[in-house]
XYZ file of C-alpha atoms in Angstrom:
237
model
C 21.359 5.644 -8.464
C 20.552 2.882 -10.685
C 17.867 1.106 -8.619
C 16.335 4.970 -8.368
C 16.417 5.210 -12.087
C 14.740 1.627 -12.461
C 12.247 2.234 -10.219
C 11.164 5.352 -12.239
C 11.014 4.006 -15.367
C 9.303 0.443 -14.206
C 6.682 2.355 -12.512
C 6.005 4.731 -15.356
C 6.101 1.776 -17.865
C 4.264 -0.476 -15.652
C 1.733 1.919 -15.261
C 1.378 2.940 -18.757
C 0.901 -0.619 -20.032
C -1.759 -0.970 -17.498
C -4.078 1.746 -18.723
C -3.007 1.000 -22.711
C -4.124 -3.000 -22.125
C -6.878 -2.150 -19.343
C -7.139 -5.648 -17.837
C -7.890 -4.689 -14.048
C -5.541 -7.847 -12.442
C -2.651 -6.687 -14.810
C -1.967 -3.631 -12.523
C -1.442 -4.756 -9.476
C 0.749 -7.422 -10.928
C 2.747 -5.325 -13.155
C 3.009 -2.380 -10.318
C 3.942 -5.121 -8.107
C 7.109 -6.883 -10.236
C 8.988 -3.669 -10.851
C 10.218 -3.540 -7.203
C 10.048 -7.468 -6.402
C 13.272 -8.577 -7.608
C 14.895 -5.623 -5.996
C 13.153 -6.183 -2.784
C 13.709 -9.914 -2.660
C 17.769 -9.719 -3.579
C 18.038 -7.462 -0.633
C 16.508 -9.782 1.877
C 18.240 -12.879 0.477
C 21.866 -10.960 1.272
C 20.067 -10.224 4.707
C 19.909 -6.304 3.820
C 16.807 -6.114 5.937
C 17.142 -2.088 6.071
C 17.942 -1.629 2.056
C 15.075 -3.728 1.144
C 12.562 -2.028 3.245
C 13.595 2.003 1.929
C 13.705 0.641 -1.541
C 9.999 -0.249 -1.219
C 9.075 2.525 0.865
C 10.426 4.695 -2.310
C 8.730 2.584 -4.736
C 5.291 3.049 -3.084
C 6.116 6.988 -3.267
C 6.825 6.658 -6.981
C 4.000 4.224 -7.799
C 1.428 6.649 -5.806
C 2.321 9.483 -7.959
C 2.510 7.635 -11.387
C -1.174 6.119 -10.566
C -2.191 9.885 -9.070
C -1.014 11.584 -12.438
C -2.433 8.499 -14.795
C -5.509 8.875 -13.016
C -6.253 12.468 -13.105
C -4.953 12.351 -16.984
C -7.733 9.641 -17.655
C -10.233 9.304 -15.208
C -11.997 6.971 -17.549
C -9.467 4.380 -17.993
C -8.669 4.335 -14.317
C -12.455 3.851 -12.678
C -12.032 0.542 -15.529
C -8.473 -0.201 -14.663
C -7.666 -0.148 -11.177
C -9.859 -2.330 -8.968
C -12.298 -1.224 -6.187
C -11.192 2.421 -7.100
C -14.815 3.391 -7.553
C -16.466 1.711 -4.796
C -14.320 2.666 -2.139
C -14.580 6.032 -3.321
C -18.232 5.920 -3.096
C -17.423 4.815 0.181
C -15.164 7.323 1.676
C -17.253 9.710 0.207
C -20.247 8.698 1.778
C -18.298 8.592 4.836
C -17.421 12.255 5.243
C -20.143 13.416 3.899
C -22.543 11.562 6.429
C -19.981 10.478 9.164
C -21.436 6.622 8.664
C -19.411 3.575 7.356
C -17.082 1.663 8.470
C -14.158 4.169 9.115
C -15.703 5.940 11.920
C -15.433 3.765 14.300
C -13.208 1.014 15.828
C -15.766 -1.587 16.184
C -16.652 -1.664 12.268
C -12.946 -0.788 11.077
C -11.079 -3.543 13.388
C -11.955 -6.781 12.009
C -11.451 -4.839 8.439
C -7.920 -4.212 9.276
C -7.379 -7.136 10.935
C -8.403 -10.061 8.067
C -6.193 -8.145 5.607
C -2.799 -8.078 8.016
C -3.402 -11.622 8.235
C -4.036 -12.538 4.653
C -0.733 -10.191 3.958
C 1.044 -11.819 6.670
C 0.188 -15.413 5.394
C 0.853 -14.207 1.622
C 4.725 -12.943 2.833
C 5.201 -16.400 4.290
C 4.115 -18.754 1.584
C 5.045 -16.652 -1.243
C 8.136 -15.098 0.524
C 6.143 -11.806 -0.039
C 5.345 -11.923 -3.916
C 1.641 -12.185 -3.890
C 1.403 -10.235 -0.492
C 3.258 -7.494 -2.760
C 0.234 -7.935 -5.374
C -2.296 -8.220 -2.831
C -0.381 -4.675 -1.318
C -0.339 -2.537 -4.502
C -3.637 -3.082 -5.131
C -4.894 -1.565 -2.279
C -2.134 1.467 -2.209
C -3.529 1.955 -6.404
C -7.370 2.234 -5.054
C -6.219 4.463 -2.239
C -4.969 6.656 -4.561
C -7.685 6.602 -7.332
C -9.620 8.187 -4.247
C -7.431 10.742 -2.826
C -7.379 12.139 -7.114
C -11.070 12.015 -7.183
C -11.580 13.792 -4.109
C -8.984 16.415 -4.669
C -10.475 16.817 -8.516
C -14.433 17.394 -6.341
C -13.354 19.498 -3.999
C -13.777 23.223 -3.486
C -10.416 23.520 -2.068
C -8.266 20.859 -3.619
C -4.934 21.944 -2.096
C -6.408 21.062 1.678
C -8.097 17.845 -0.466
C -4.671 17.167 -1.137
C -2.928 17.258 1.889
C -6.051 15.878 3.921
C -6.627 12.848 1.092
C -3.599 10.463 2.580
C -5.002 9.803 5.777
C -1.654 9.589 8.571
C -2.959 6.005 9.728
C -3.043 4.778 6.363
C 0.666 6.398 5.571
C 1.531 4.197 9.433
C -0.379 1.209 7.969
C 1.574 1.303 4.819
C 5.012 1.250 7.240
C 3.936 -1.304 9.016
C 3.174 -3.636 5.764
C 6.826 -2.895 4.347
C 8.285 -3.912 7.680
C 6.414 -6.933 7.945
C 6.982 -8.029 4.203
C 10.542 -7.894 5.146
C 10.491 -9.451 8.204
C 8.323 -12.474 6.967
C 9.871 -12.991 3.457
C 12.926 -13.604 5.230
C 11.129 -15.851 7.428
C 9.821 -17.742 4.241
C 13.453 -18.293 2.897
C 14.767 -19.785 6.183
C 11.656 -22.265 5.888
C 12.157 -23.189 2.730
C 15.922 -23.688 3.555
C 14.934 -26.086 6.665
C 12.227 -27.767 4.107
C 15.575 -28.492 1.907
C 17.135 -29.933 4.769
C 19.557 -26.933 5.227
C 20.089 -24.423 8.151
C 19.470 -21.268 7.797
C 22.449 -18.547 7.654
C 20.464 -15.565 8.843
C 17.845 -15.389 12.052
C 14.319 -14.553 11.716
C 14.762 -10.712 11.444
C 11.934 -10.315 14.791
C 12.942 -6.216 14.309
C 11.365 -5.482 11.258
C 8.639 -8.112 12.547
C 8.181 -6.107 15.523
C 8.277 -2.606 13.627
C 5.666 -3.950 11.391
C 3.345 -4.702 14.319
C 3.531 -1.906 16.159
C 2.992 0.569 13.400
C -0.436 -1.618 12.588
C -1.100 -0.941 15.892
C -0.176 2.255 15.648
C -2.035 2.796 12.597
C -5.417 1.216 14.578
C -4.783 3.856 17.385
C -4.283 6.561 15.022
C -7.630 5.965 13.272
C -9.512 5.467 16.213
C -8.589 8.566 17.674
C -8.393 10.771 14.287
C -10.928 9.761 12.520
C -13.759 11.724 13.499
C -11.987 14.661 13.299
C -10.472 14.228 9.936
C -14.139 13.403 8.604
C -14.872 17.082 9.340
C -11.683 18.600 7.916
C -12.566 16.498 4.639
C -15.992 17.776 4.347
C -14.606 21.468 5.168
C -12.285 20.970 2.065
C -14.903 18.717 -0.180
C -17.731 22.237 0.889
């Protein structure tokens, strides 16, 4: 219950102090160290499973505190939280015309693929610190857009439930499992780097969770995308 009530208040302070001090970097980092040392004390006692529903509960919160703090100050947010505008304009664009690069696999795929490997790399070398950064900022521009679209639309409660596209909920998943998987992977290198063996084995479940719900979340789009462009532009009208 305590971790819950941490998590709360980090991500509503965190947030806060973000949009009073406006300095675009600062919110990914601050969003970011609320659930780190949580996340990392689980995976150094090997509680693989722990660590990963603590930050799947963490990106619920911080999606709602940067949801609410956006559609409070719209203003503050297009300034604050990085590419929030421009891949609005994008997805925008996208269901209104059916062109960019969501619609199909050919322009999505290497997309997708450069940033699971600069997250994968990230875990490793920074035993999932910066990938965490490099994480929350896309989850905070993902939900600047789903706000915006739900405040434009002529039916915001189908906005709503369409915004948070199912792949990107999988590719999400699929991040958390492979942050655990690989941070735990960094310790055990940096224990062999010390000279030391490592007490716990390279946790290839989570790895293997992580991958297939990537790939899952590549399938997903493929297949959905289309028609979710035209239940978008039903609900934008």
């Amino acid at each position: 219950m305590m971790i819950v009530i941490f998590l709360v208040i980090g991500v509503i302070l965190s947030t806060t102090a973000s949009f009073v001090f406006r300095v675009p970097w600062l919110m990914p980092i601050l969003g970011a160290a609320i659930p780190y040392p949580i996340f990392f004390s689980q995976v150094r006692r090997q509680q693989y499973k722990s660590a990963f529903w603590w930050m799947l509960l963490w990106g619920v919160l911080q999606s709602i505190a940067v949801i609410i703090a956006t559609a409070i100050l719209p203003e503050t947010a297009a300034k604050v939280i990085l590419r929030g505008q421009s891949y609005t304009t994008e997805m925008l664009h996208w269901i209104r015309t059916g062109e960019g690069s969501e619609g199909t696999l050919s322009s999505f795929l290497p997309g997708h693929l450069l940033y699971y490997g600069i997250f994968c790399i990230l875990c490793v070398v920074t035993l999932s610190s910066v990938a965490l950064i490099f994480g929350t900022w896309m989850l905070n521009y993902m939900n600047f857009y789903v706000t915006e679209l739900v405040k434009i639309s002529t039916k915001p409660w189908l906005a709503a439930i369409l915004g948070w596209y199912p792949w990107s909920i999988l590719r999400i998943i699929g991040f958390i499992a492979t942050g655990v998987a690989l941070a735990a992977l960094g310790l055990n290198l940096v224990m062999r780097i010390r000279g030391k063996v490592p007490k716990s084995p390279f946790p290839k479940t989570y790895m293997l969770i992580g991958v297939g719900f990537v790939i899952a979340d590549i399938v997903v789009k493929a297949v959905l995308a289309p028609i979710w462009e035209k239940l978008l532009l039903s609900a934008l009208g």
